[in-house]
Short mmCIF file of C-alpha atoms in Angstrom, two decimals:
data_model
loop_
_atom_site.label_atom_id
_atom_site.label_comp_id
_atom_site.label_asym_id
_atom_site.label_seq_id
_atom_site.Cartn_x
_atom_site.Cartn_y
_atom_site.Cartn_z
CA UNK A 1 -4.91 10.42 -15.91
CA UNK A 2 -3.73 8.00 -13.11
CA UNK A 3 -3.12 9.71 -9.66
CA UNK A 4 0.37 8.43 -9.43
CA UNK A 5 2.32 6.94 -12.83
CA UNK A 6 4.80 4.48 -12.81
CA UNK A 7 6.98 2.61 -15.27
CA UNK A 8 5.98 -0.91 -15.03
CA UNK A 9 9.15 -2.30 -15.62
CA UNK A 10 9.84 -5.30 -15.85
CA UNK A 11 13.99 -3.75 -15.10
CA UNK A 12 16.14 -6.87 -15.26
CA UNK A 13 20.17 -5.75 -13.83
CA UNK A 14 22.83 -7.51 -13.40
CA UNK A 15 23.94 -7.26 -9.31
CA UNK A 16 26.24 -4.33 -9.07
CA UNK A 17 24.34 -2.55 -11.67
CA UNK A 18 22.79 1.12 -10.67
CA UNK A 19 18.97 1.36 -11.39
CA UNK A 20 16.56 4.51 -12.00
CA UNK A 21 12.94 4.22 -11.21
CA UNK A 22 10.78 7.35 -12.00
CA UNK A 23 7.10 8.60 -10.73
CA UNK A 24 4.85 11.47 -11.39
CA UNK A 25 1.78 12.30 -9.32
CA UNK A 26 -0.88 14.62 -10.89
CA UNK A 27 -2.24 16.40 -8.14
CA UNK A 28 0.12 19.18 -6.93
CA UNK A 29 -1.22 19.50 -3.35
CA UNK A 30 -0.12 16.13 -2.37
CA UNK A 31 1.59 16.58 0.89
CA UNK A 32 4.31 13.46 1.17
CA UNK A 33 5.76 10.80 -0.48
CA UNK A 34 7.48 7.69 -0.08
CA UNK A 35 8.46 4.28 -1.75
CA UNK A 36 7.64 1.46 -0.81
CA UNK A 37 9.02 -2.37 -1.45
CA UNK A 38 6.36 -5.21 -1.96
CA UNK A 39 7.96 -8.53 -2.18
CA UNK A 40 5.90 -11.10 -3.96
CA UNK A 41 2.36 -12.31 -1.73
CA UNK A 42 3.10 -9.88 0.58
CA UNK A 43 2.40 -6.23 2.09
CA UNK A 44 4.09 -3.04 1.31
CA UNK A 45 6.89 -2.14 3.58
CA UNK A 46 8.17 1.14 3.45
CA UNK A 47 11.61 1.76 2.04
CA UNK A 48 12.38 5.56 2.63
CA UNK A 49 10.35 9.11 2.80
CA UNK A 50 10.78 11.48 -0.03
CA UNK A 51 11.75 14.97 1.13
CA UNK A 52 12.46 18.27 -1.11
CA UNK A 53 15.92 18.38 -0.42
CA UNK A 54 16.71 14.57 -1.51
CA UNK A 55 17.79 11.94 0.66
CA UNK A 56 19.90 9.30 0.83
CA UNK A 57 19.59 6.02 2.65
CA UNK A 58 22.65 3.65 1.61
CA UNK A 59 22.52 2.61 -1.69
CA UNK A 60 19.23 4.00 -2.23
CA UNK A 61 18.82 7.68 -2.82
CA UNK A 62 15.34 9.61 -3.49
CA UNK A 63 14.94 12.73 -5.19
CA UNK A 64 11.57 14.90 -5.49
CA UNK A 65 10.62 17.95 -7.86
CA UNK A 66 7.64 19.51 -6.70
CA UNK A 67 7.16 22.23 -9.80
CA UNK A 68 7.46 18.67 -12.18
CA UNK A 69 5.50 16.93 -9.60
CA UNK A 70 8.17 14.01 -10.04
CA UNK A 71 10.03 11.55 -8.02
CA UNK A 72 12.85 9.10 -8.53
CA UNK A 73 14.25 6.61 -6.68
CA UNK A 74 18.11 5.14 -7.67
CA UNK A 75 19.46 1.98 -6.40
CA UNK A 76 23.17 1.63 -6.74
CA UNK A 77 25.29 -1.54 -6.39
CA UNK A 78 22.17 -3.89 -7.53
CA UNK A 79 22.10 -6.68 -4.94
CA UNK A 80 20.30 -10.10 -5.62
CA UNK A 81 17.31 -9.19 -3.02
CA UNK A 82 16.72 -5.87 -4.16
CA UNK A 83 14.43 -7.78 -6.51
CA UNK A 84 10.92 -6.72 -6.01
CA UNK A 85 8.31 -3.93 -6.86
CA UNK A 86 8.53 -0.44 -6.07
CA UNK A 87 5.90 1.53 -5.21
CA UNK A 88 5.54 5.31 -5.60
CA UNK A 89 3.56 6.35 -2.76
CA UNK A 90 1.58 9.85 -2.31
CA UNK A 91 0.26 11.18 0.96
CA UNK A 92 -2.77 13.24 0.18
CA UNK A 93 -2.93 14.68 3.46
CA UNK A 94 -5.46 15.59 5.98
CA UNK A 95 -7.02 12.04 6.48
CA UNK A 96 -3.31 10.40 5.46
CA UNK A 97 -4.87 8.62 2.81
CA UNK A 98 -2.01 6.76 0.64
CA UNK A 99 -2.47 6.49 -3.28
CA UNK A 100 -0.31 3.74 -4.90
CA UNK A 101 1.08 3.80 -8.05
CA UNK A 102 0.92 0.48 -10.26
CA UNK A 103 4.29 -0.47 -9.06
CA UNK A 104 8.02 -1.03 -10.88
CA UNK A 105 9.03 -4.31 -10.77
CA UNK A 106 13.36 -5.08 -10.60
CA UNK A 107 14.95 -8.01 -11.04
CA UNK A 108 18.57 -8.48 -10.50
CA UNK A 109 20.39 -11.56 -11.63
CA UNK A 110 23.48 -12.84 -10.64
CA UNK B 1 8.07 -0.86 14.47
CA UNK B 2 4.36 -0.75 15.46
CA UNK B 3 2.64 -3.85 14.35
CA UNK B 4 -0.72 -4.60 12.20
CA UNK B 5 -2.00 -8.08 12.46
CA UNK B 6 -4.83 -9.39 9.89
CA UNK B 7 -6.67 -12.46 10.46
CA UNK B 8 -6.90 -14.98 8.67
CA UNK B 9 -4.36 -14.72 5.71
CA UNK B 10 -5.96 -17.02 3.80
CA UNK B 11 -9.65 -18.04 3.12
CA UNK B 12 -11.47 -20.06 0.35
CA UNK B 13 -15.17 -19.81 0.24
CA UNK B 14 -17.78 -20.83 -1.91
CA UNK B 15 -19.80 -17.80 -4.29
CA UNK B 16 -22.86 -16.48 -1.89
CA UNK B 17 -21.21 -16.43 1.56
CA UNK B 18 -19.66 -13.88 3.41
CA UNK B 19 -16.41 -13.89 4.96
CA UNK B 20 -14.98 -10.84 7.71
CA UNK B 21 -11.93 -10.04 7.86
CA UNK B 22 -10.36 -8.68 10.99
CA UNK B 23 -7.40 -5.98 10.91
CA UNK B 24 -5.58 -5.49 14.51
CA UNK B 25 -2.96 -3.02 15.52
CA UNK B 26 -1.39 -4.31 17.88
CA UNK B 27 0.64 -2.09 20.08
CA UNK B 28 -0.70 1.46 19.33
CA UNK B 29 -4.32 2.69 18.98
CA UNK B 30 -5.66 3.70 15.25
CA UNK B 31 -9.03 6.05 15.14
CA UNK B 32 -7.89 5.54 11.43
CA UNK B 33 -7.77 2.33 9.38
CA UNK B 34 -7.01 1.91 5.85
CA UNK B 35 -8.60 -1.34 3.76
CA UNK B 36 -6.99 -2.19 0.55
CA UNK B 37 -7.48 -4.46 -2.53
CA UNK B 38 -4.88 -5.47 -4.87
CA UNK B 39 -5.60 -7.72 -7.73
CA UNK B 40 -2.84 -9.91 -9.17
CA UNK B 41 0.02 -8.01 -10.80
CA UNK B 42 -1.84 -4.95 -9.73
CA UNK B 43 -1.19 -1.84 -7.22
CA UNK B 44 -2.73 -1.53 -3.89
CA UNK B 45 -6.58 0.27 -4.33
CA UNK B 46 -7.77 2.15 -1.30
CA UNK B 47 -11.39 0.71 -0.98
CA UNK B 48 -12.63 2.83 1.90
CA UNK B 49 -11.69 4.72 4.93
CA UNK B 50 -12.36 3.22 8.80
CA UNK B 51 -13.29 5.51 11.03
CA UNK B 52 -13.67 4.65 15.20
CA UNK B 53 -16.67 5.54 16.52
CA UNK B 54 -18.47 6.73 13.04
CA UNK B 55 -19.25 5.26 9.63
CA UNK B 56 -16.32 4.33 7.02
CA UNK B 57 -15.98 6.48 3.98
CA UNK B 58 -15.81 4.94 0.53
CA UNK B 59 -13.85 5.38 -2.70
CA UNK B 60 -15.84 5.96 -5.49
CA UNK B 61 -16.83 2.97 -7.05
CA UNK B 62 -16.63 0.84 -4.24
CA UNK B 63 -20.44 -0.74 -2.48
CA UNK B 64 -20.67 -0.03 0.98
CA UNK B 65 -23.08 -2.91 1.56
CA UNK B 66 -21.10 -5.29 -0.43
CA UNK B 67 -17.74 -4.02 1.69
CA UNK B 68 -19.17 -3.83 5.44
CA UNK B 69 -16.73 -1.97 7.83
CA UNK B 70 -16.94 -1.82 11.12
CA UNK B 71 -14.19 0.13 13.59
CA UNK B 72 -15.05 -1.60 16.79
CA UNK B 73 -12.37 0.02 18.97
CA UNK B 74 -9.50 1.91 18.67
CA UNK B 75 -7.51 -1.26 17.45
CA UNK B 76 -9.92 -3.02 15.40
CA UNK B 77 -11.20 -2.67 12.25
CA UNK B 78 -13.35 -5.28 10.45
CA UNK B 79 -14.06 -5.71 6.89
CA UNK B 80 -17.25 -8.61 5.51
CA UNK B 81 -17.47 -9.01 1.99
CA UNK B 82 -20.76 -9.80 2.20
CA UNK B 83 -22.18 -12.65 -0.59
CA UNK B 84 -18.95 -12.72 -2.19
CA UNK B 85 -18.44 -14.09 -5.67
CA UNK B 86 -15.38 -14.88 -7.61
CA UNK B 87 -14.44 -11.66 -8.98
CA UNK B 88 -14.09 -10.49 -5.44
CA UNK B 89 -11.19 -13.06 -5.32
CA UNK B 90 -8.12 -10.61 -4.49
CA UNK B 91 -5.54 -9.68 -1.42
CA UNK B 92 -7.28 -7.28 1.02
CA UNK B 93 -4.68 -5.10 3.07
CA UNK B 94 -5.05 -3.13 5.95
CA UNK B 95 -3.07 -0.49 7.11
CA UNK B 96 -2.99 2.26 10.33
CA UNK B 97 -0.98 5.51 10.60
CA UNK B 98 1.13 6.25 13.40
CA UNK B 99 2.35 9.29 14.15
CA UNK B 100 6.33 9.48 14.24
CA UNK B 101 7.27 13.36 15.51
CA UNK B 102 5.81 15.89 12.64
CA UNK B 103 5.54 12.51 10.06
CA UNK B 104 2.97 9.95 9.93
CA UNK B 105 3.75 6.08 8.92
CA UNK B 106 1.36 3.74 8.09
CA UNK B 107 1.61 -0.15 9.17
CA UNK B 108 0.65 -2.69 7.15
CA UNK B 109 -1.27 -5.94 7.53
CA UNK B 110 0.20 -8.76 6.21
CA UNK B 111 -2.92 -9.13 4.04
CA UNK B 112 -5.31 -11.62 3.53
CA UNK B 113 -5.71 -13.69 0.64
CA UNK B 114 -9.34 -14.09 -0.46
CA UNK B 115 -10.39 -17.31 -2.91
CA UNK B 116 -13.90 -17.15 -3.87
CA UNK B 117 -15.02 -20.27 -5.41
#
């Protein structure tokens, strides 16, 4: 089993539309999470933390379940450059050593 | 934001030589390095572990004499794929943690783009 699962997508929207992306990590002392946005050709970039309590960064909001060792991540209000792949992100702790999940790709169209 | 520099971003070589590839940060000081490979359509695979001062640690299935790494100082990291063929074509990332209050971000390279021929 893969140490972080994500729907591959492709998830084509129309803008304005309100998207879902959902991860599950396997090991249940993972210490942290985040997503991360990697446009096309180029490096991650972090897009919010995860924290137990959910949080909300503009249209983006991030919600983790540590007894279903899941995590979600919902876009609202679809814009054309939210197009990219997300990645699911786990801190492992101690040595801060990030494991990636395979990435959901979104594309909105006009 | 703290910033990660990689040089170069992009190298072709022919199958047999070696090419090093050099992973700065820039305005803070890393003990810790991260070196990544992502294949095309692919996530981001941690290849091995940079330490300063004391020898890199590996993922499992990845040759430390193939994958040299060398943490120089405290904001340089350097990775040689040493007699590289073409299925070591890929985009090698580097990344450093910096602590942020009780959190820790890491800071990405803006990779480099490996062609072997």
């Amino acid at each position: 089993r893969k140490e972080v699962e994500q729907d591959p997508g492709p998830f084509n929207v129309p803008e304005g539309a309100t998207v879902a992306f959902n991860c599950t990590y396997s090991n249940s002392a993972s210490q942290s999470f985040f997503w991360y946005r990697q446009d096309c050709r180029k490096e991650p970039k972090l897009l919010m933390s995860v924290y137990s309590s959910g949080n909300e960064d503009g249209r983006f909001t991030a919600q983790l379940n540590r007894a279903s060792q899941y995590i979600s991540l919902l876009i609202r209000d679809s814009k054309l450059s939210d197009s990219a792949t997300y990645l699911c992100v786990v801190n492992m702790g101690g040595y801060n050593k990030l494991i990636f999940g395979a990435g959901t790709r979104l594309a909105v169209h006009p | 934001g703290a910033v990660v520099s990689q040089h170069p971003s992009r190298v072709i070589c022919k199958s047999g030589t070696s090419v090093k590839i050099e992973c700065r940060s820039l305005d803070f000081q890393a003990t810790t390095m991260f070196w990544y490979r992502q294949f095309p359509k692919k996530s981001l695979m941690l290849m091995a572990t940079s330490n300063e001062g004391s020898k890199a640690t590996y993922e499992q299935g990845v040759e430390k004499d193939k994958f040299l790494i060398n943490h120089a100082s405290l904001t340089l990291s350097t990775l040689t794929v040493t007699s590289a063929h073409p299925e070591d074509s890929s985009f090698y990332i580097c990344s450093a943690p910096l602590p942020e209050g009780q959190r820790v971000e890491q800071f990405f390279g803006p990779g480099t783009r490996l062609t072997v021929l």
